[in-house]
Amino acid sequence: MGEDEGFGQSPEGPVRRLRLSGHGGATAEVLTWGAALRDLRVPLRDGRRQPVTLGFDNLAPYLDNPGYVGVLVGRVANRISGGRFTLDGHSYDLDRNEGGRATLHGGAGGISRRLWAVVDQSPSSVTLELVSADGDQGFPGRLTTRCRYALEPGPSFVVDLHATCDRPCPVNLTQHAYFNLDGSADISGHRLTVHAGHVLPVDAALIPTGAPVPVDGTALDLRQPTGLDRTPPLDTCYVLDGDATRPAARLESPRTGLAMEVVTTKPTLQVYDARHLSMAPFGPRAGLCLETQFLPDSPNRPEFPDITLRPGSSYRQRTAFRFAWM
């Protein structure tokens, strides 16, 4: 079994820190609060283990966590315009936690700010579970979510998500890790490739304004490796090429010679360059979020693929973060 120790007291009880060890020397630390990935380290050529995600040394920043650092977010990641939606003829009012005008990442008390239970654990993996009651943050139905984190050969950090609900409810989950492959103060020295020919246009509040548009000839075309010092500000939903399990992105650090490939079953990738992050010791652009998910505001967009989870069906998602040397 992986190591297990206390990490402080949350409003819902003691928080556990679970230590995982994988093939080839990769390690991870996971918290039961918010199903947070607190630490992920992968080996370099010289044998040293390089931290590749942002994380805090104590529980206090995770309890509020306005930047959603490292946690699993939902029931519906990203934004729901107006903090409301209609489903099967019923209207639902949600927690409007983004300036009173939208629901962000499932509401202020969403699954990222809850204590999860450990239901299975091995030296290289852990499975956490959370039951969200009917009406939680305004969403209908009792939602049961399982999150399995595993270190696999490669090395890879794999996120498997599964959810069921006893009433129809929109579900869109994602892992909100901030990646930094070399420990620098900001990510401007990294290079990013995104395997997407379209992005979703949004307004100033990051609410979709229409159908996906081509990236051809724009500064948002990241289909070739692009220095993050040369991109526009990024809080952008990329519609990924391909179907089924697909490559989403590649992040590279010339400084460490480390690269990370993102492969997912989800159709979009929200790329966020953390330009608004301000949670000591981390400042703006300290890490890069690569959030695999469905299109934002889908419950209010009948032209978007339906994300409703219905009784008798299961929500499933897999994303792998695969590491290699350049």
PDB file of C-alpha atoms in Angstrom, residues 187-293:
ATOM      1  CA  ILE A 187       6.032  29.078 -17.823  1.00  0.00           C
ATOM      2  CA  SER A 188       7.225  31.540 -20.479  1.00  0.00           C
ATOM      3  CA  GLY A 189      10.184  29.287 -21.298  1.00  0.00           C
ATOM      4  CA  HIS A 190       7.962  26.297 -22.121  1.00  0.00           C
ATOM      5  CA  ARG A 191       6.741  25.285 -25.578  1.00  0.00           C
ATOM      6  CA  LEU A 192       3.176  24.128 -26.214  1.00  0.00           C
ATOM      7  CA  THR A 193       1.544  22.198 -29.041  1.00  0.00           C
ATOM      8  CA  VAL A 194      -2.256  21.743 -29.135  1.00  0.00           C
ATOM      9  CA  HIS A 195      -3.741  19.249 -31.588  1.00  0.00           C
ATOM     10  CA  ALA A 196      -6.785  21.327 -32.480  1.00  0.00           C
ATOM     11  CA  GLY A 197      -7.876  23.149 -35.606  1.00  0.00           C
ATOM     12  CA  HIS A 198     -10.750  25.012 -33.925  1.00  0.00           C
ATOM     13  CA  VAL A 199     -11.390  27.098 -30.818  1.00  0.00           C
ATOM     14  CA  LEU A 200     -14.603  28.200 -29.169  1.00  0.00           C
ATOM     15  CA  PRO A 201     -15.290  31.954 -29.434  1.00  0.00           C
ATOM     16  CA  VAL A 202     -16.241  33.564 -26.113  1.00  0.00           C
ATOM     17  CA  ASP A 203     -17.191  36.979 -24.763  1.00  0.00           C
ATOM     18  CA  ALA A 204     -15.347  38.980 -22.095  1.00  0.00           C
ATOM     19  CA  ALA A 205     -16.912  36.782 -19.396  1.00  0.00           C
ATOM     20  CA  LEU A 206     -15.638  33.627 -21.195  1.00  0.00           C
ATOM     21  CA  ILE A 207     -19.160  32.544 -22.158  1.00  0.00           C
ATOM     22  CA  PRO A 208     -19.442  30.943 -25.624  1.00  0.00           C
ATOM     23  CA  THR A 209     -20.832  33.207 -28.342  1.00  0.00           C
ATOM     24  CA  GLY A 210     -21.164  30.696 -31.186  1.00  0.00           C
ATOM     25  CA  ALA A 211     -19.896  27.584 -32.878  1.00  0.00           C
ATOM     26  CA  PRO A 212     -16.175  26.672 -32.915  1.00  0.00           C
ATOM     27  CA  VAL A 213     -14.098  28.650 -35.424  1.00  0.00           C
ATOM     28  CA  PRO A 214     -10.867  27.707 -37.272  1.00  0.00           C
ATOM     29  CA  VAL A 215      -7.529  28.737 -35.795  1.00  0.00           C
ATOM     30  CA  ASP A 216      -5.934  29.093 -39.242  1.00  0.00           C
ATOM     31  CA  GLY A 217      -4.003  32.353 -39.545  1.00  0.00           C
ATOM     32  CA  THR A 218      -4.577  33.370 -35.914  1.00  0.00           C
ATOM     33  CA  ALA A 219      -2.323  33.652 -32.880  1.00  0.00           C
ATOM     34  CA  LEU A 220      -4.326  30.811 -31.303  1.00  0.00           C
ATOM     35  CA  ASP A 221      -2.998  28.291 -33.827  1.00  0.00           C
ATOM     36  CA  LEU A 222      -0.757  26.112 -31.667  1.00  0.00           C
ATOM     37  CA  ARG A 223      -0.546  23.100 -33.956  1.00  0.00           C
ATOM     38  CA  GLN A 224       3.221  23.607 -34.116  1.00  0.00           C
ATOM     39  CA  PRO A 225       5.409  23.945 -30.989  1.00  0.00           C
ATOM     40  CA  THR A 226       5.023  27.533 -29.792  1.00  0.00           C
ATOM     41  CA  GLY A 227       6.851  29.328 -27.000  1.00  0.00           C
ATOM     42  CA  LEU A 228       4.465  30.446 -24.269  1.00  0.00           C
ATOM     43  CA  ASP A 229       6.284  33.765 -24.303  1.00  0.00           C
ATOM     44  CA  ARG A 230       4.796  34.330 -27.775  1.00  0.00           C
ATOM     45  CA  THR A 231       1.154  33.342 -27.281  1.00  0.00           C
ATOM     46  CA  PRO A 232      -1.721  35.701 -26.489  1.00  0.00           C
ATOM     47  CA  PRO A 233      -3.309  35.356 -23.040  1.00  0.00           C
ATOM     48  CA  LEU A 234      -4.819  31.885 -22.898  1.00  0.00           C
ATOM     49  CA  ASP A 235      -8.065  30.829 -21.241  1.00  0.00           C
ATOM     50  CA  THR A 236      -9.216  29.108 -24.392  1.00  0.00           C
ATOM     51  CA  CYS A 237     -11.319  26.068 -25.257  1.00  0.00           C
ATOM     52  CA  TYR A 238      -9.692  24.081 -28.064  1.00  0.00           C
ATOM     53  CA  VAL A 239     -11.848  21.576 -29.970  1.00  0.00           C
ATOM     54  CA  LEU A 240      -9.558  18.615 -30.456  1.00  0.00           C
ATOM     55  CA  ASP A 241      -8.934  16.858 -33.741  1.00  0.00           C
ATOM     56  CA  GLY A 242      -9.838  13.190 -34.080  1.00  0.00           C
ATOM     57  CA  ASP A 243     -12.254  11.083 -32.081  1.00  0.00           C
ATOM     58  CA  ALA A 244     -12.265   8.353 -29.421  1.00  0.00           C
ATOM     59  CA  THR A 245      -8.958   8.505 -27.511  1.00  0.00           C
ATOM     60  CA  ARG A 246      -7.005  11.379 -29.030  1.00  0.00           C
ATOM     61  CA  PRO A 247      -3.775  13.314 -28.506  1.00  0.00           C
ATOM     62  CA  ALA A 248      -4.599  16.708 -27.038  1.00  0.00           C
ATOM     63  CA  ALA A 249      -1.361  18.575 -26.356  1.00  0.00           C
ATOM     64  CA  ARG A 250       2.376  18.421 -25.804  1.00  0.00           C
ATOM     65  CA  LEU A 251       4.202  20.619 -23.292  1.00  0.00           C
ATOM     66  CA  GLU A 252       8.000  20.892 -23.405  1.00  0.00           C
ATOM     67  CA  SER A 253      10.685  22.426 -21.222  1.00  0.00           C
ATOM     68  CA  PRO A 254      13.998  22.996 -23.032  1.00  0.00           C
ATOM     69  CA  ARG A 255      15.509  23.760 -19.630  1.00  0.00           C
ATOM     70  CA  THR A 256      15.039  20.212 -18.253  1.00  0.00           C
ATOM     71  CA  GLY A 257      14.577  18.393 -21.550  1.00  0.00           C
ATOM     72  CA  LEU A 258      11.276  17.063 -20.253  1.00  0.00           C
ATOM     73  CA  ALA A 259       8.137  16.727 -22.377  1.00  0.00           C
ATOM     74  CA  MET A 260       4.552  15.829 -21.442  1.00  0.00           C
ATOM     75  CA  GLU A 261       1.953  14.441 -23.841  1.00  0.00           C
ATOM     76  CA  VAL A 262      -1.743  14.706 -22.967  1.00  0.00           C
ATOM     77  CA  VAL A 263      -4.034  11.989 -24.369  1.00  0.00           C
ATOM     78  CA  THR A 264      -7.760  11.975 -23.591  1.00  0.00           C
ATOM     79  CA  THR A 265     -11.196  10.602 -24.352  1.00  0.00           C
ATOM     80  CA  LYS A 266     -12.715  14.089 -24.028  1.00  0.00           C
ATOM     81  CA  PRO A 267     -13.425  16.274 -27.088  1.00  0.00           C
ATOM     82  CA  THR A 268     -12.016  19.614 -25.867  1.00  0.00           C
ATOM     83  CA  LEU A 269      -9.059  21.048 -23.988  1.00  0.00           C
ATOM     84  CA  GLN A 270      -9.282  24.231 -21.941  1.00  0.00           C
ATOM     85  CA  VAL A 271      -5.828  25.822 -21.948  1.00  0.00           C
ATOM     86  CA  TYR A 272      -5.314  28.312 -19.130  1.00  0.00           C
ATOM     87  CA  ASP A 273      -1.995  30.094 -18.665  1.00  0.00           C
ATOM     88  CA  ALA A 274      -2.724  31.110 -15.038  1.00  0.00           C
ATOM     89  CA  ARG A 275      -2.315  34.791 -15.761  1.00  0.00           C
ATOM     90  CA  HIS A 276      -4.640  35.597 -12.821  1.00  0.00           C
ATOM     91  CA  LEU A 277      -3.084  33.155 -10.355  1.00  0.00           C
ATOM     92  CA  SER A 278      -2.081  34.774  -7.075  1.00  0.00           C
ATOM     93  CA  MET A 279      -1.717  32.176  -4.325  1.00  0.00           C
ATOM     94  CA  ALA A 280       1.604  32.395  -2.479  1.00  0.00           C
ATOM     95  CA  PRO A 281       4.169  31.205  -3.313  1.00  0.00           C
ATOM     96  CA  PHE A 282       2.750  31.074  -6.859  1.00  0.00           C
ATOM     97  CA  GLY A 283       2.149  34.122  -9.015  1.00  0.00           C
ATOM     98  CA  PRO A 284       0.783  34.788 -12.500  1.00  0.00           C
ATOM     99  CA  ARG A 285       1.747  32.174 -15.122  1.00  0.00           C
ATOM    100  CA  ALA A 286       3.406  29.914 -12.552  1.00  0.00           C
ATOM    101  CA  GLY A 287       1.861  26.893 -14.265  1.00  0.00           C
ATOM    102  CA  LEU A 288      -0.249  25.818 -17.225  1.00  0.00           C
ATOM    103  CA  CYS A 289      -3.654  24.132 -16.919  1.00  0.00           C
ATOM    104  CA  LEU A 290      -4.555  21.574 -19.583  1.00  0.00           C
ATOM    105  CA  GLU A 291      -8.158  20.707 -18.695  1.00  0.00           C
ATOM    106  CA  THR A 292      -9.760  17.906 -20.710  1.00  0.00           C
ATOM    107  CA  GLN A 293     -13.539  18.302 -20.786  1.00  0.00           C
TER     108      GLN A 293
END
